Coordinates of C-alpha atoms and ligand atoms in Angstrom, one line a residue:
M1 CA 15.7 44.2 18.8
S2 CA 12.6 42.5 17.5
S3 CA 12.2 38.7 18.1
P4 CA 12.8 36.3 15.1
A5 CA 9.7 34.9 13.4
R6 CA 8.3 31.6 14.6
K7 CA 8.7 28.5 12.5
V8 CA 5.7 26.6 11.2
V9 CA 6.3 23.2 9.5
I10 CA 3.7 22.1 7.0
V11 CA 3.5 18.4 6.2
G12 CA 2.3 17.8 2.7
A13 CA 2.7 20.1 -0.3
G14 CA -0.7 19.3 -1.9
P15 CA -2.9 22.2 -2.6
V16 CA -4.0 22.7 1.0
G17 CA -0.4 22.5 2.3
C18 CA 0.8 25.0 -0.2
L19 CA -2.0 27.5 0.6
A20 CA -1.4 27.0 4.3
A21 CA 2.3 27.8 3.9
M22 CA 1.4 31.0 2.0
A23 CA -1.1 32.0 4.7
F24 CA 1.5 31.7 7.5
A25 CA 4.3 33.3 5.4
K26 CA 2.0 36.2 4.6
Q27 CA 1.4 36.7 8.4
G28 CA 5.2 36.8 8.8
W29 CA 6.0 33.3 10.0
K30 CA 8.9 31.3 8.7
A31 CA 7.4 28.3 6.9
E32 CA 9.0 25.0 5.9
L33 CA 7.0 22.7 3.6
Y34 CA 7.8 18.9 3.7
E35 CA 6.6 16.7 0.9
S36 CA 7.4 13.0 0.6
R37 CA 7.1 12.9 -3.2
P38 CA 9.5 14.5 -5.8
D39 CA 8.8 18.0 -7.0
I40 CA 5.8 17.8 -9.4
R41 CA 7.2 20.6 -11.5
L42 CA 10.2 18.4 -12.6
P43 CA 10.1 17.1 -16.2
A44 CA 10.0 13.5 -14.9
S45 CA 7.0 14.2 -12.7
K46 CA 5.2 16.1 -15.5
L47 CA 5.8 13.2 -17.8
A48 CA 4.2 10.8 -15.3
N49 CA 1.3 13.2 -14.8
K50 CA 0.8 13.5 -18.6
Q51 CA 0.0 9.8 -18.8
R52 CA -3.2 10.5 -16.8
S53 CA -5.1 13.8 -17.0
I54 CA -6.9 14.1 -13.7
N55 CA -9.1 17.1 -13.0
L56 CA -11.4 18.4 -10.4
A57 CA -14.1 21.1 -10.0
I58 CA -13.1 24.3 -8.2
S59 CA -16.0 26.5 -7.1
H60 CA -16.6 29.6 -5.1
R61 CA -15.3 28.4 -1.7
G62 CA -12.0 27.4 -3.2
I63 CA -11.7 30.6 -5.2
A64 CA -12.6 32.7 -2.1
A65 CA -9.8 31.0 -0.2
F66 CA -7.3 31.8 -2.9
D67 CA -8.6 35.4 -3.0
A68 CA -8.0 35.8 0.7
I69 CA -4.5 34.5 0.7
D70 CA -3.0 34.5 -2.8
P71 CA -5.2 36.7 -5.0
A72 CA -2.6 36.6 -7.9
A73 CA -3.1 32.9 -8.1
T74 CA -6.9 33.3 -8.7
Q75 CA -6.3 35.3 -11.8
R76 CA -3.9 32.7 -13.2
F77 CA -6.1 29.6 -12.3
M78 CA -9.1 31.2 -13.9
Q79 CA -7.2 31.3 -17.2
A80 CA -6.6 27.5 -16.9
V81 CA -10.2 26.4 -16.1
T82 CA -13.0 25.2 -18.2
P83 CA -16.3 26.6 -16.8
M84 CA -19.2 24.1 -16.5
R85 CA -22.6 25.8 -16.2
G86 CA -24.7 22.7 -15.5
R87 CA -25.0 18.9 -15.5
M88 CA -25.7 17.2 -18.8
I89 CA -27.7 14.0 -18.1
H90 CA -27.2 11.2 -20.6
S91 CA -30.1 8.8 -20.6
L92 CA -29.7 5.2 -21.6
N93 CA -31.5 5.9 -24.9
G94 CA -29.0 8.7 -25.7
D95 CA -31.3 11.6 -24.8
L96 CA -29.6 14.6 -23.3
D97 CA -31.0 16.9 -20.6
S98 CA -29.1 20.0 -19.5
Q99 CA -29.7 21.0 -15.9
L100 CA -28.1 24.4 -15.2
Y101 CA -26.4 24.9 -11.8
D102 CA -27.4 28.5 -11.3
R103 CA -30.1 30.9 -12.5
D104 CA -27.5 33.7 -12.7
G105 CA -25.2 31.6 -14.9
Q106 CA -22.6 31.0 -12.2
C107 CA -20.3 28.0 -13.1
I108 CA -18.1 25.5 -11.4
N109 CA -14.7 25.1 -13.0
S110 CA -12.8 22.1 -14.2
I111 CA -9.1 22.3 -13.7
D112 CA -6.2 20.0 -14.0
R113 CA -5.2 18.8 -10.5
A114 CA -1.5 18.7 -11.3
L115 CA -1.5 22.2 -12.8
L116 CA -3.3 23.6 -9.8
N117 CA -0.8 22.1 -7.5
E118 CA 2.2 23.2 -9.6
E119 CA 1.0 26.8 -9.7
L120 CA 0.5 26.9 -5.9
L121 CA 3.9 25.3 -5.4
E122 CA 5.4 27.9 -7.7
D123 CA 3.9 30.7 -5.6
A124 CA 4.9 29.1 -2.3
A125 CA 8.5 28.5 -3.5
A126 CA 8.7 32.2 -4.7
S127 CA 8.0 33.5 -1.2
P128 CA 11.1 34.4 0.8
N129 CA 9.5 33.1 4.0
I130 CA 8.9 29.6 2.6
R131 CA 11.4 26.7 2.1
V132 CA 10.2 23.6 0.4
F133 CA 11.7 20.1 0.9
F134 CA 10.8 17.4 -1.6
N135 CA 11.5 13.7 -1.0
H136 CA 11.2 14.3 2.7
K137 CA 8.7 12.1 4.4
V138 CA 7.6 12.9 8.0
T139 CA 7.6 9.7 10.0
S140 CA 6.8 10.9 13.5
A141 CA 6.2 14.0 15.6
D142 CA 6.5 14.9 19.3
F143 CA 4.4 18.0 19.7
D144 CA 5.3 18.6 23.3
A145 CA 9.0 18.6 22.5
K146 CA 8.2 20.5 19.2
I147 CA 10.3 18.2 17.1
M148 CA 9.5 15.9 14.2
T149 CA 11.4 13.1 12.4
V150 CA 11.8 13.4 8.7
R151 CA 13.2 10.8 6.4
N152 CA 15.1 11.9 3.3
V153 CA 13.8 9.2 1.0
E154 CA 16.7 9.6 -1.5
S155 CA 19.5 9.3 1.0
N156 CA 17.5 7.2 3.6
E157 CA 18.7 9.6 6.3
D158 CA 16.5 10.6 9.3
L159 CA 16.6 14.2 10.3
S160 CA 15.2 15.9 13.4
V161 CA 13.3 19.1 12.6
G162 CA 12.3 21.5 15.3
F163 CA 9.2 23.7 15.0
D164 CA 7.0 26.1 16.9
F165 CA 3.8 25.0 15.1
C166 CA 2.9 22.0 12.9
V167 CA 0.2 21.9 10.2
G168 CA -0.8 18.4 8.9
A169 CA -1.9 18.8 5.3
D170 CA -0.8 15.3 4.5
G171 CA -4.0 13.8 3.1
S172 CA -6.3 11.0 4.0
Y173 CA -3.7 8.8 5.6
S174 CA -2.2 11.6 7.6
I175 CA 0.8 10.8 9.8
V176 CA 0.3 14.1 11.7
R177 CA -3.3 13.1 12.6
R178 CA -2.0 9.7 13.8
Q179 CA 0.7 11.3 15.9
M180 CA -1.8 13.8 17.3
M181 CA -4.1 10.9 18.3
R182 CA -1.4 9.8 20.8
V183 CA -1.8 13.0 22.8
V184 CA -5.3 14.3 22.0
R185 CA -8.5 12.5 22.9
M186 CA -9.6 12.6 19.3
D187 CA -12.8 11.1 18.1
Y188 CA -12.1 9.5 14.8
Q189 CA -14.3 7.7 12.3
Q190 CA -13.4 6.1 9.0
E191 CA -15.8 4.6 6.6
Y192 CA -15.2 2.9 3.2
I193 CA -18.3 3.0 1.0
K194 CA -19.2 -0.1 -1.0
H195 CA -18.3 1.7 -4.2
E196 CA -15.0 2.3 -6.0
Y197 CA -13.9 4.4 -8.9
I198 CA -11.7 4.1 -12.0
E199 CA -10.5 7.0 -14.2
L200 CA -10.9 6.7 -18.0
R201 CA -10.0 9.1 -20.8
M202 CA -12.2 10.3 -23.6
P203 CA -9.9 11.5 -26.3
A204 CA -10.3 14.7 -28.3
G205 CA -11.9 14.6 -31.7
Q206 CA -10.8 16.5 -34.8
D207 CA -12.6 19.4 -36.5
D208 CA -12.7 19.9 -40.2
D209 CA -9.3 21.5 -40.2
G210 CA -7.8 18.6 -38.3
K211 CA -7.5 20.5 -35.0
P212 CA -8.4 18.9 -31.7
T213 CA -12.0 19.4 -30.6
F214 CA -14.3 18.3 -27.8
L215 CA -16.4 15.3 -28.6
I216 CA -19.2 16.5 -26.2
D217 CA -20.2 19.9 -24.8
P218 CA -17.2 21.2 -22.7
N219 CA -19.3 23.5 -20.6
H220 CA -21.2 20.8 -18.8
L221 CA -20.3 18.2 -16.2
H222 CA -21.6 15.1 -18.0
I223 CA -23.4 12.4 -16.0
W224 CA -24.6 8.9 -17.1
P225 CA -26.8 8.0 -14.1
R226 CA -27.6 4.3 -14.0
H227 CA -29.2 4.1 -10.5
S228 CA -26.6 1.9 -8.6
F229 CA -23.6 3.2 -10.6
M230 CA -22.7 6.2 -12.8
L231 CA -20.1 7.6 -15.2
V232 CA -19.1 11.3 -15.1
A233 CA -16.9 13.3 -17.4
L234 CA -15.1 16.6 -16.8
P235 CA -13.4 18.6 -19.6
N236 CA -9.7 19.3 -19.9
K237 CA -8.0 22.1 -21.7
D238 CA -6.5 19.7 -24.2
K239 CA -10.1 19.0 -25.4
T240 CA -10.1 15.5 -23.8
F241 CA -12.5 14.6 -21.0
T242 CA -11.5 12.7 -17.8
C243 CA -14.3 10.2 -17.1
T244 CA -14.8 8.6 -13.8
L245 CA -16.8 5.4 -13.4
F246 CA -18.2 4.9 -9.9
A247 CA -19.7 1.5 -9.2
P248 CA -20.1 -1.0 -6.4
S249 CA -17.0 -3.2 -5.9
S250 CA -19.1 -6.3 -6.7
D251 CA -19.8 -4.8 -10.2
F252 CA -16.1 -4.1 -10.8
D253 CA -15.3 -7.7 -9.7
R254 CA -17.5 -9.0 -12.5
L255 CA -15.6 -6.8 -15.1
S256 CA -12.7 -9.2 -15.1
S257 CA -12.3 -9.7 -18.9
A258 CA -12.2 -7.6 -22.0
D259 CA -15.5 -9.1 -23.2
A260 CA -17.2 -8.4 -19.8
I261 CA -16.1 -4.8 -19.8
L262 CA -17.2 -4.2 -23.4
D263 CA -20.6 -6.0 -22.9
W264 CA -21.3 -3.9 -19.8
F265 CA -20.4 -0.6 -21.5
R266 CA -22.5 -1.6 -24.6
T267 CA -25.5 -2.3 -22.3
Y268 CA -25.2 0.7 -20.0
F269 CA -23.1 3.4 -21.7
P270 CA -23.3 2.7 -25.5
D271 CA -22.8 6.4 -26.4
A272 CA -19.9 6.9 -24.0
L273 CA -18.3 3.7 -25.4
L274 CA -18.4 5.1 -28.9
L275 CA -16.7 8.3 -27.7
I276 CA -14.1 6.7 -25.5
G277 CA -13.3 4.0 -28.0
E278 CA -13.1 0.2 -27.2
K279 CA -9.3 0.1 -27.3
N280 CA -8.9 3.1 -25.0
L281 CA -11.4 1.8 -22.6
L282 CA -9.7 -1.6 -22.3
N283 CA -6.3 0.1 -22.0
D284 CA -7.5 2.4 -19.2
F285 CA -9.1 -0.6 -17.4
S286 CA -5.8 -2.5 -17.4
Q287 CA -3.6 0.5 -16.6
N288 CA -5.5 2.6 -14.1
P289 CA -6.1 1.5 -10.5
R290 CA -9.5 0.8 -9.0
S291 CA -9.5 3.1 -6.0
P292 CA -11.6 3.1 -2.8
L293 CA -13.8 5.9 -1.6
M294 CA -13.9 6.8 2.0
C295 CA -15.1 9.3 4.5
T296 CA -13.3 10.3 7.6
K297 CA -14.4 12.5 10.5
S298 CA -12.4 13.6 13.4
K299 CA -12.6 16.0 16.3
P300 CA -10.8 18.1 17.6
Y301 CA -8.5 19.2 14.8
H302 CA -5.7 20.7 16.9
Y303 CA -3.5 20.1 19.9
K304 CA -2.9 23.0 22.3
D305 CA -0.9 25.7 20.5
R306 CA 1.2 23.1 18.7
A307 CA -0.5 21.4 15.8
I308 CA -3.6 21.4 13.5
I309 CA -4.8 19.1 10.7
L310 CA -6.4 20.6 7.6
G311 CA -7.8 19.4 4.3
D312 CA -8.1 15.6 3.7
A313 CA -6.0 15.0 6.7
A314 CA -8.9 16.2 8.8
H315 CA -11.9 15.2 6.6
S316 CA -11.9 12.9 3.6
M317 CA -15.2 12.9 1.9
V318 CA -16.7 11.1 -1.0
P319 CA -16.3 13.3 -4.1
F320 CA -20.0 13.7 -5.1
Y321 CA -20.4 17.3 -4.2
G322 CA -17.1 18.3 -5.7
Q323 CA -16.2 20.0 -2.4
G324 CA -13.3 17.9 -1.0
L325 CA -10.6 20.4 -2.1
N326 CA -12.8 23.4 -1.9
C327 CA -13.5 22.6 1.7
G328 CA -9.8 22.0 2.4
L329 CA -8.9 25.4 0.9
E330 CA -11.7 26.9 3.0
D331 CA -10.1 25.3 6.1
V332 CA -7.1 27.5 5.4
R333 CA -9.1 30.6 4.9
V334 CA -11.1 30.1 8.1
L335 CA -7.9 29.4 10.1
N336 CA -6.2 32.4 8.6
A337 CA -9.2 34.6 9.6
L338 CA -9.3 33.3 13.2
L339 CA -5.5 33.9 13.6
L340 CA -6.1 37.5 12.5
E341 CA -9.2 37.9 14.7
E342 CA -7.3 36.6 17.8
G343 CA -4.3 38.8 17.0
V344 CA -1.8 35.8 16.8
K345 CA 1.7 37.1 16.2
S346 CA 4.4 35.6 14.0
T347 CA 6.9 36.2 16.8
P348 CA 7.0 34.2 20.1
P349 CA 4.7 35.5 22.8
S350 CA 6.9 37.5 25.3
S351 CA 4.7 38.7 28.2
A352 CA 2.9 36.6 30.9
I353 CA -0.4 37.9 29.6
E354 CA 0.2 36.1 26.3
L355 CA 1.6 32.9 27.8
S356 CA 0.1 30.3 30.2
D357 CA 2.0 27.0 31.0
N358 CA 4.2 27.8 28.0
V359 CA 1.2 27.9 25.7
D360 CA 0.6 30.9 23.5
K361 CA -2.9 31.8 24.7
R362 CA -4.0 33.6 21.6
L363 CA -2.9 30.8 19.2
A364 CA -4.5 28.2 21.5
R365 CA -7.8 30.3 21.5
A366 CA -7.8 30.6 17.7
L367 CA -7.3 26.9 17.4
D368 CA -10.0 26.1 20.0
R369 CA -12.4 28.3 18.1
Y370 CA -11.4 26.6 14.8
S371 CA -12.1 23.1 16.1
E372 CA -15.3 24.1 17.8
S373 CA -16.8 26.0 14.9
R374 CA -15.5 24.0 12.0
Y375 CA -16.7 20.6 13.3
D376 CA -20.4 21.1 12.4
D377 CA -19.4 22.4 9.0
L378 CA -17.2 19.5 8.2
I379 CA -19.7 16.9 9.3
A380 CA -22.4 18.7 7.3
I381 CA -20.4 18.6 4.0
C382 CA -19.2 15.0 4.5
D383 CA -22.9 14.0 4.9
L384 CA -24.1 16.2 2.1
A385 CA -21.4 14.6 -0.2
M386 CA -22.7 11.1 0.7
D387 CA -26.3 12.1 0.0
N388 CA -25.4 13.7 -3.3
Y389 CA -24.2 10.3 -4.7
V390 CA -27.8 9.1 -4.6
E391 CA -28.9 12.3 -6.3
M392 CA -26.3 12.1 -9.1
R393 CA -26.6 8.4 -9.9
H394 CA -30.4 8.0 -9.4
A395 CA -32.6 10.9 -8.4
V396 CA -31.6 13.4 -11.3
T397 CA -33.8 11.4 -13.7
T398 CA -36.9 10.9 -11.5
P399 CA -40.1 13.1 -11.9
G400 CA -40.2 13.7 -8.2
Y401 CA -36.7 15.3 -8.2
L402 CA -37.4 17.4 -11.3
F403 CA -40.7 18.7 -9.8
K404 CA -39.0 19.6 -6.5
K405 CA -36.1 21.2 -8.3
T406 CA -38.5 23.3 -10.4
L407 CA -40.3 24.4 -7.3
D408 CA -37.0 25.1 -5.5
N409 CA -35.8 27.3 -8.4
L410 CA -39.2 29.1 -8.6
L411 CA -39.2 30.0 -5.0
Y412 CA -35.5 31.1 -5.4
A413 CA -36.5 33.4 -8.3
L414 CA -39.4 34.9 -6.4
S415 CA -37.7 35.5 -3.0
S416 CA -34.0 36.3 -3.7
R417 CA -33.6 38.6 -6.6
T418 CA -30.1 39.9 -6.1
K419 CA -27.0 38.0 -7.1
I420 CA -24.3 37.9 -4.4
S421 CA -21.0 38.1 -6.3
L422 CA -17.7 36.6 -5.1
T423 CA -16.1 40.0 -5.7
S424 CA -18.4 41.7 -3.2
L425 CA -17.7 39.0 -0.6
G426 CA -13.9 38.9 -1.0
P427 CA -12.9 41.6 1.5
L428 CA -15.2 40.2 4.3
L429 CA -14.1 36.6 3.8
S430 CA -10.4 37.5 4.1
R431 CA -11.0 39.0 7.5
M432 CA -13.6 36.7 9.1
P433 CA -14.7 33.0 8.8
Y434 CA -18.3 34.0 7.8
P435 CA -20.1 37.3 7.8
P436 CA -22.6 37.7 10.7
G437 CA -26.4 37.6 10.1
T438 CA -28.5 35.1 8.2
P439 CA -28.8 35.2 4.4
S440 CA -32.3 36.3 3.2
G441 CA -34.7 34.6 0.9
W442 CA -35.1 31.1 -0.5
L443 CA -31.8 29.5 -1.6
P444 CA -31.4 26.1 -3.2
L445 CA -29.0 23.8 -1.4
Y446 CA -26.6 23.5 -4.4
T447 CA -26.4 27.3 -4.7
M448 CA -25.5 27.6 -1.0
V449 CA -22.9 24.9 -1.0
T450 CA -21.3 25.8 -4.3
F451 CA -21.7 29.5 -4.9
R452 CA -22.1 31.1 -1.4
P453 CA -18.8 30.9 0.6
D454 CA -20.4 33.4 3.0
I455 CA -22.8 30.6 4.2
S456 CA -21.2 27.8 6.2
Y457 CA -21.9 24.2 5.2
A458 CA -23.8 23.6 8.5
T459 CA -26.0 26.6 7.9
A460 CA -26.6 25.6 4.3
Q461 CA -27.6 22.1 5.4
K462 CA -30.0 23.3 8.2
R463 CA -31.6 25.8 5.9
A464 CA -32.0 23.2 3.1
T465 CA -33.6 20.7 5.5
R466 CA -36.2 23.4 6.5
Q467 CA -36.9 24.3 2.9
A468 CA -37.2 20.6 1.9
R469 CA -39.8 20.1 4.6
I470 CA -41.8 23.1 3.2
I471 CA -41.5 21.7 -0.3
A472 CA -42.6 18.2 0.9
G473 CA -45.6 19.8 2.7
F474 CA -46.5 21.7 -0.4
S475 CA -46.2 18.6 -2.6
W476 CA -48.5 16.7 -0.3
I477 CA -51.1 19.6 -0.5
V478 CA -50.8 19.6 -4.3
M479 CA -51.3 15.8 -4.4
L480 CA -54.2 16.0 -2.0
L481 CA -55.8 18.8 -4.1
I482 CA -55.3 16.7 -7.3
G483 CA -56.9 13.7 -5.5
L484 CA -59.9 15.8 -4.3
A485 CA -60.4 17.3 -7.7
G486 CA -60.3 13.8 -9.3
M487 CA -62.9 12.6 -6.8
W488 CA -65.1 15.6 -7.4
I489 CA -64.9 15.1 -11.2
M490 CA -65.9 11.4 -10.7
W491 CA -68.7 12.4 -8.4
L492 CA -70.0 14.9 -11.0
A493 CA -69.7 12.3 -13.8
L494 CA -71.7 9.8 -11.7
A495 CA -74.3 12.3 -10.9
F496 CA -74.6 13.3 -14.5
R497 CA -75.0 9.6 -15.6
T498 CA -77.6 9.0 -12.9
Q499 CA -79.6 12.1 -14.1
V500 CA -79.4 10.9 -17.8
Q501 CA -80.5 7.4 -16.9
S502 CA -83.4 8.6 -14.8
Ligands
FAD1 C1 -12.2 10.8 -7.7 C2 -12.1 12.1 -7.0 C3 -12.6 13.3 -7.5 C4 -12.5 14.5 -6.8 N1 -13.1 15.6 -7.3 C5 -13.1 16.8 -6.6 C6 -13.7 17.9 -7.1 O1 -14.2 17.9 -8.2 N2 -13.6 19.1 -6.3 C7 -13.0 19.1 -5.1 O2 -13.0 20.2 -4.5 N3 -12.4 18.0 -4.6 C8 -12.4 16.8 -5.3 N4 -11.8 15.7 -4.8 C9 -11.1 15.8 -3.5 C10 -9.7 16.4 -3.6 O3 -9.0 15.6 -4.6 C11 -9.1 16.3 -2.3 O4 -9.9 16.8 -1.3 C12 -7.8 17.2 -2.3 O5 -6.8 16.7 -3.2 C13 -7.2 17.2 -0.8 O6 -6.1 18.1 -0.8 P1 -5.0 18.0 0.3 O7 -3.9 19.0 0.0 O8 -5.7 18.1 1.6 O9 -4.4 16.5 0.3 P2 -3.6 15.8 -0.9 O10 -3.9 16.3 -2.2 O11 -3.8 14.3 -0.6 O12 -2.1 16.2 -0.5 C14 -1.4 15.6 0.5 C15 0.1 15.7 0.3 O13 0.8 15.2 1.4 C16 1.9 14.4 1.0 N5 2.2 13.5 2.2 C17 1.4 12.5 2.6 N6 2.1 11.9 3.7 C18 3.2 12.6 3.9 C19 4.3 12.5 4.8 N7 4.3 11.6 5.8 N8 5.3 13.4 4.8 C20 5.3 14.4 3.8 N9 4.4 14.5 2.9 C21 3.3 13.7 2.9 C22 1.3 13.7 -0.2 O14 2.4 13.2 -1.0 C23 0.5 14.8 -0.9 O15 1.3 15.6 -1.8 C24 -11.9 14.5 -5.5 C25 -11.3 13.3 -5.0 C26 -11.4 12.2 -5.7 C27 -10.9 10.9 -5.1

């Protein structure tokens, strides 16, 4: 008789938790998904979500993860996205500058966060191997005893839930991470940046037939860079835009009255104010929270063969590369590939070869490899996200940035002519974390991070640093040559004048 499947408990039914549940269920495990909040698919939750339309950008890493685990979901999500092919920079004087993301026309995709989560939940709940428990908040876990305590927040009852393996996908303030820190010598770092954000809504306009229409181009991510702060806007399917204002906390503190808010917007975002509308703006400022931005780093991400943290539970990052969720979904893909590579079974290990001190050697090895290999990548993307804030709110308008970007794109066009499509990478990425070998040619950093899930974040960062040094060296040579040419022209002019005078 074959052994029964092992039980994995997943804490948090956000996008990362749902995808993780599906990955384990697909490998034959029995999965239980515990979520502290009510089911977001219920009418009451949907109504609450409708009040605020929050979206995010999904790009190739997220899509590759869906493809590896739940390919049907990819098809559905892609129907619900609005592709954005570049940044639209809004200058203070109202000028617009479209900066495309990719020479081959590849796009990032704006999608409603709630819709994405609902679709994933729907798929998870439909799997016979997955049970979902809403209103169940995990309050503690004993990984050695393989038991966790869960509070039913409706009845206020505490339950003991046994497990073979525990996945913490419970977001930035993860209880699983905190419980793991009691038994793992985990390095952990948390940093709040001095900036906060607030979400605002730009309503839909009306076309000549009275139908809703976008007020600005829907196929761009709009940015109003103002050096120390910025406003961004992403399109929604209902023709509205979700705008996010990022600014230092001290600036927000000064916006304490309706007059102060309107004056500030009239000074720095006059065109956006017209589009959002004064009444809507003041309403959003009074209704929507000012939220902090933080970055967390930890290592390792697992404990023996008992637990792992994924997604924001393992790495919160500032949202300026649009990679937080993409990276969390990639965590699931990478873990899934390592479990396959190590031959981890869904049934309990039976022979002494597979067990050591009651630890499943294969599972422990897969998790060791995960923590070891994933660390550099997660640190790289957390740091890149932080750097990109300066690029988005300041550098995008400077001549130096535009010159370097032009050179970057020129070298890309000259050295890497073929487009690597996601479809061609799919089969490889569902089997292994990253294909072996180094990618050829010159590749812009944004392209590597956003459109090349076959290149790890750490590789992308290292390569971009090398390329940036070459561009900087080249820029110095160009400046030196311009300087020398100027001096030569001056010398010729002086010599000519001396000749004329004599
Ligand atoms: C302003 C902003 C913009 C962003 N834009 C982008 C973007 O464009 N692209 C992108 O890729 N990323 C973006 N992100 C990041 C992205 O939102 C997160 O990385 C992503 O939501 C993390 O998913 P997760 O499933 O790991 O965690 P979460 O979405 O936080 O889900 C965690 C779940 O766990 C549940 N939970 C928590 N504690 C418990 C408990 N004790 N018991 C049971 N359940 C629990 C929570 O209720 C929640 O449902 C953005 C973030 C911000 C703040």
